């Protein structure tokens, strides 16, 4: 069968811990036919990688079917095997997209934490996870796989990733405000973000 054509929009979900970004991503994924979320923190209830790979090659090999799974990758992350597992997962999803012509979404949480942790001694390989996510974001038009990245700050997103939509749930310190103004959307964006924050604060009173 010929390769999949096109993909869904690549998203970033941004905001401080507790701002609702991960909750929103997990809810939004249900509007897709097929998705797999990778949770290095272990906060989301999920399955092990082997189970998900079997699910992809078994029931999901039928292009008429769909579903959503989360890889609880906390153990793999602690053991240093997340890069190898993530590469297996991305290739399985891309191979399936080419075979079934069905679009799917891969979601990576804790992008900033992975990048920061990779600076520690013996953890440099963790950067391969982020590099692989960037590759997926750029090749999805051929494989049908869209890439979502979840992190706290916009500055933590890989600058070379192809992310068409940024969903902003909160903005932190002045440095982050300046980043949004200078690098993304100018004063118009920051004014809109501040207005949204004021509206949320008023609604919470």
Short mmCIF file of C-alpha atoms in Angstrom, two decimals:
data_model
loop_
_atom_site.label_atom_id
_atom_site.label_comp_id
_atom_site.label_asym_id
_atom_site.label_seq_id
_atom_site.Cartn_x
_atom_site.Cartn_y
_atom_site.Cartn_z
CA UNK A 1 0.00 0.00 0.00
CA UNK A 2 1.27 3.52 -0.76
CA UNK A 3 2.49 5.88 1.90
CA UNK A 4 0.21 7.96 4.06
CA UNK A 5 -0.51 11.43 2.77
CA UNK A 6 -0.40 14.43 5.08
CA UNK A 7 -0.75 14.64 8.85
CA UNK A 8 -2.64 16.52 11.53
CA UNK A 9 -1.29 19.79 12.91
CA UNK A 10 1.78 19.59 15.18
CA UNK A 11 1.04 21.16 18.59
CA UNK A 12 2.95 22.44 21.61
CA UNK A 13 1.25 22.63 25.02
CA UNK A 14 2.94 25.20 27.27
CA UNK A 15 2.48 26.26 30.87
CA UNK A 16 3.64 25.89 34.44
CA UNK A 17 3.08 22.75 36.46
CA UNK A 18 -0.60 22.53 37.35
CA UNK A 19 -1.73 24.90 34.58
CA UNK A 20 -3.71 22.17 32.82
CA UNK A 21 -1.55 21.71 29.74
CA UNK A 22 -1.17 17.93 30.04
CA UNK A 23 -4.84 17.48 30.93
CA UNK A 24 -5.80 19.48 27.85
CA UNK A 25 -3.49 17.47 25.60
CA UNK A 26 -4.88 14.18 26.88
CA UNK A 27 -8.42 15.42 26.25
CA UNK A 28 -7.63 16.83 22.79
CA UNK A 29 -6.02 13.58 21.66
CA UNK A 30 -9.45 11.92 21.78
CA UNK A 31 -10.40 13.94 18.71
CA UNK A 32 -7.74 12.02 16.80
CA UNK A 33 -8.25 8.50 15.51
CA UNK A 34 -5.06 7.09 17.01
CA UNK A 35 -2.58 8.47 19.53
CA UNK A 36 0.24 7.34 21.80
CA UNK A 37 1.43 9.55 24.67
CA UNK A 38 4.86 9.13 26.28
CA UNK A 39 4.96 10.05 29.97
CA UNK A 40 8.51 10.01 31.40
CA UNK A 41 7.26 11.23 34.79
CA UNK A 42 4.87 8.34 35.38
CA UNK A 43 2.05 10.69 36.36
CA UNK A 44 -0.35 9.26 33.79
CA UNK A 45 -1.73 5.75 34.15
CA UNK A 46 -0.49 3.75 31.22
CA UNK A 47 0.93 0.58 29.73
CA UNK A 48 4.45 -0.66 29.11
CA UNK A 49 6.13 -0.20 25.76
CA UNK A 50 5.91 -3.86 24.74
CA UNK A 51 2.14 -3.85 25.21
CA UNK A 52 1.78 -0.73 23.06
CA UNK A 53 3.98 -2.11 20.28
CA UNK A 54 1.87 -5.30 20.24
CA UNK A 55 -1.29 -3.17 20.14
CA UNK A 56 0.05 -1.18 17.19
CA UNK A 57 1.07 -4.24 15.20
CA UNK A 58 -2.06 -6.23 16.17
CA UNK A 59 -5.50 -4.58 16.45
CA UNK A 60 -4.30 -1.24 15.06
CA UNK A 61 -3.04 -2.87 11.88
CA UNK A 62 -6.68 -2.67 10.78
CA UNK A 63 -7.00 0.88 9.31
CA UNK A 64 -10.68 1.00 10.28
CA UNK A 65 -9.82 0.90 13.98
CA UNK A 66 -8.39 3.48 16.33
CA UNK A 67 -7.61 4.10 19.96
CA UNK A 68 -5.39 5.84 22.48
CA UNK A 69 -2.59 4.52 24.67
CA UNK A 70 -0.11 6.03 27.12
CA UNK A 71 3.36 4.65 27.69
CA UNK A 72 4.24 4.96 31.37
CA UNK A 73 7.92 5.54 30.61
CA UNK A 74 9.10 6.44 34.12
CA UNK A 75 11.01 3.19 34.55
CA UNK A 76 12.64 3.45 31.13
CA UNK A 77 13.59 7.07 31.81
CA UNK A 78 15.17 6.27 35.16
CA UNK A 79 17.07 3.35 33.63
CA UNK A 80 18.36 5.42 30.71
CA UNK A 81 16.57 3.34 28.08
CA UNK A 82 13.99 5.95 27.05
CA UNK A 83 15.87 6.95 23.85
CA UNK A 84 15.93 3.40 22.48
CA UNK A 85 12.30 2.76 23.41
CA UNK A 86 11.13 6.07 21.97
CA UNK A 87 12.91 5.31 18.69
CA UNK A 88 11.16 1.92 18.51
CA UNK A 89 7.80 3.55 19.14
CA UNK A 90 8.20 6.29 16.55
CA UNK A 91 9.29 3.87 13.87
CA UNK A 92 6.39 1.53 14.66
CA UNK A 93 3.91 4.40 14.30
CA UNK A 94 5.51 5.63 11.10
CA UNK A 95 5.58 2.15 9.56
CA UNK A 96 1.94 1.68 10.44
CA UNK A 97 0.99 5.06 9.00
CA UNK A 98 2.62 4.16 5.72
CA UNK A 99 0.84 0.80 5.64
CA UNK A 100 -2.64 1.89 6.69
CA UNK A 101 -2.74 5.50 5.41
CA UNK A 102 -4.25 6.39 8.78
CA UNK A 103 -3.10 9.55 10.56
CA UNK A 104 -1.87 9.26 14.14
CA UNK A 105 -0.43 11.48 16.86
CA UNK A 106 2.63 10.95 19.06
CA UNK A 107 2.74 12.99 22.28
CA UNK A 108 5.91 13.63 24.31
CA UNK A 109 5.53 15.10 27.81
CA UNK A 110 8.28 16.70 29.93
CA UNK A 111 10.32 17.91 26.94
CA UNK A 112 12.11 20.59 28.97
CA UNK A 113 12.88 18.20 31.82
CA UNK A 114 14.38 15.68 29.40
CA UNK A 115 16.60 18.36 27.85
CA UNK A 116 17.72 19.68 31.24
CA UNK A 117 18.38 16.22 32.64
CA UNK A 118 20.53 15.40 29.60
CA UNK A 119 23.14 17.84 30.93
CA UNK A 120 23.88 15.54 33.85
CA UNK A 121 26.79 13.13 33.71
CA UNK A 122 25.84 9.95 31.89
CA UNK A 123 22.50 11.29 30.62
CA UNK A 124 23.58 12.89 27.35
CA UNK A 125 21.81 10.18 25.33
CA UNK A 126 18.45 11.50 26.60
CA UNK A 127 18.79 14.28 24.02
CA UNK A 128 18.21 11.61 21.37
CA UNK A 129 14.57 11.52 22.51
CA UNK A 130 14.13 15.20 21.68
CA UNK A 131 16.04 14.84 18.41
CA UNK A 132 13.78 11.94 17.41
CA UNK A 133 10.68 13.98 18.27
CA UNK A 134 11.97 16.79 16.03
CA UNK A 135 12.52 14.30 13.22
CA UNK A 136 8.96 13.02 13.59
CA UNK A 137 7.63 16.59 13.46
CA UNK A 138 9.36 17.09 10.12
CA UNK A 139 8.59 13.78 8.43
CA UNK A 140 4.93 13.43 9.36
CA UNK A 141 3.66 14.59 5.99
CA UNK A 142 5.04 11.36 4.56
CA UNK A 143 4.18 9.01 7.44
CA UNK A 144 0.90 10.45 8.73
CA UNK A 145 2.30 10.97 12.26
CA UNK A 146 1.82 14.35 13.92
CA UNK A 147 3.98 15.38 16.90
CA UNK A 148 2.78 17.05 20.10
CA UNK A 149 5.26 18.35 22.68
CA UNK A 150 4.37 19.29 26.26
CA UNK A 151 6.65 21.47 28.38
CA UNK A 152 6.58 24.36 30.84
CA UNK A 153 8.25 27.13 28.83
CA UNK A 154 8.31 28.03 25.15
CA UNK A 155 12.10 28.38 25.38
CA UNK A 156 12.31 24.66 26.17
CA UNK A 157 10.89 23.65 22.80
CA UNK A 158 13.48 22.52 20.23
CA UNK A 159 13.95 25.52 17.93
CA UNK A 160 14.14 23.32 14.83
CA UNK A 161 10.88 21.44 15.49
CA UNK A 162 7.99 22.01 13.10
CA UNK A 163 5.18 23.03 15.47
CA UNK A 164 2.36 24.94 13.82
CA UNK A 165 0.27 25.60 16.93
CA UNK A 166 1.26 26.68 20.47
CA UNK A 167 -1.36 26.26 23.19
CA UNK A 168 -0.34 28.56 26.06
CA UNK A 169 -1.83 27.86 29.50
CA UNK A 170 0.34 30.17 31.60
CA UNK A 171 3.36 32.45 31.31
CA UNK A 172 6.03 32.55 33.98
CA UNK A 173 8.63 35.23 34.68
CA UNK A 174 9.55 38.40 32.79
CA UNK A 175 12.12 36.54 30.71
CA UNK A 176 9.39 34.33 29.33
CA UNK A 177 7.16 37.33 28.61
CA UNK A 178 10.03 38.91 26.67
CA UNK A 179 10.57 35.71 24.74
CA UNK A 180 6.95 35.63 23.61
CA UNK A 181 7.13 39.26 22.56
CA UNK A 182 10.47 39.16 20.75
CA UNK A 183 10.52 35.68 19.27
CA UNK A 184 6.92 34.64 18.65
CA UNK A 185 4.12 37.16 18.41
CA UNK A 186 5.17 40.66 19.42
CA UNK A 187 3.26 42.98 21.70
CA UNK A 188 -0.05 41.88 20.20
CA UNK A 189 0.49 38.34 21.52
CA UNK A 190 1.63 39.38 24.99
CA UNK A 191 -1.31 41.77 25.32
CA UNK A 192 -3.69 38.96 24.44
CA UNK A 193 -2.01 36.62 26.93
CA UNK A 194 -2.19 39.20 29.71
CA UNK A 195 -5.87 39.83 28.96
CA UNK A 196 -6.50 36.09 29.20
CA UNK A 197 -4.71 35.89 32.55
CA UNK A 198 -6.72 38.82 33.91
CA UNK A 199 -9.96 37.18 32.75
CA UNK A 200 -9.04 33.90 34.45
CA UNK A 201 -8.14 35.70 37.68
CA UNK A 202 -11.44 37.59 37.65
CA UNK A 203 -13.40 34.40 37.05
CA UNK A 204 -11.67 32.72 39.99
CA UNK A 205 -12.66 35.42 42.48
#
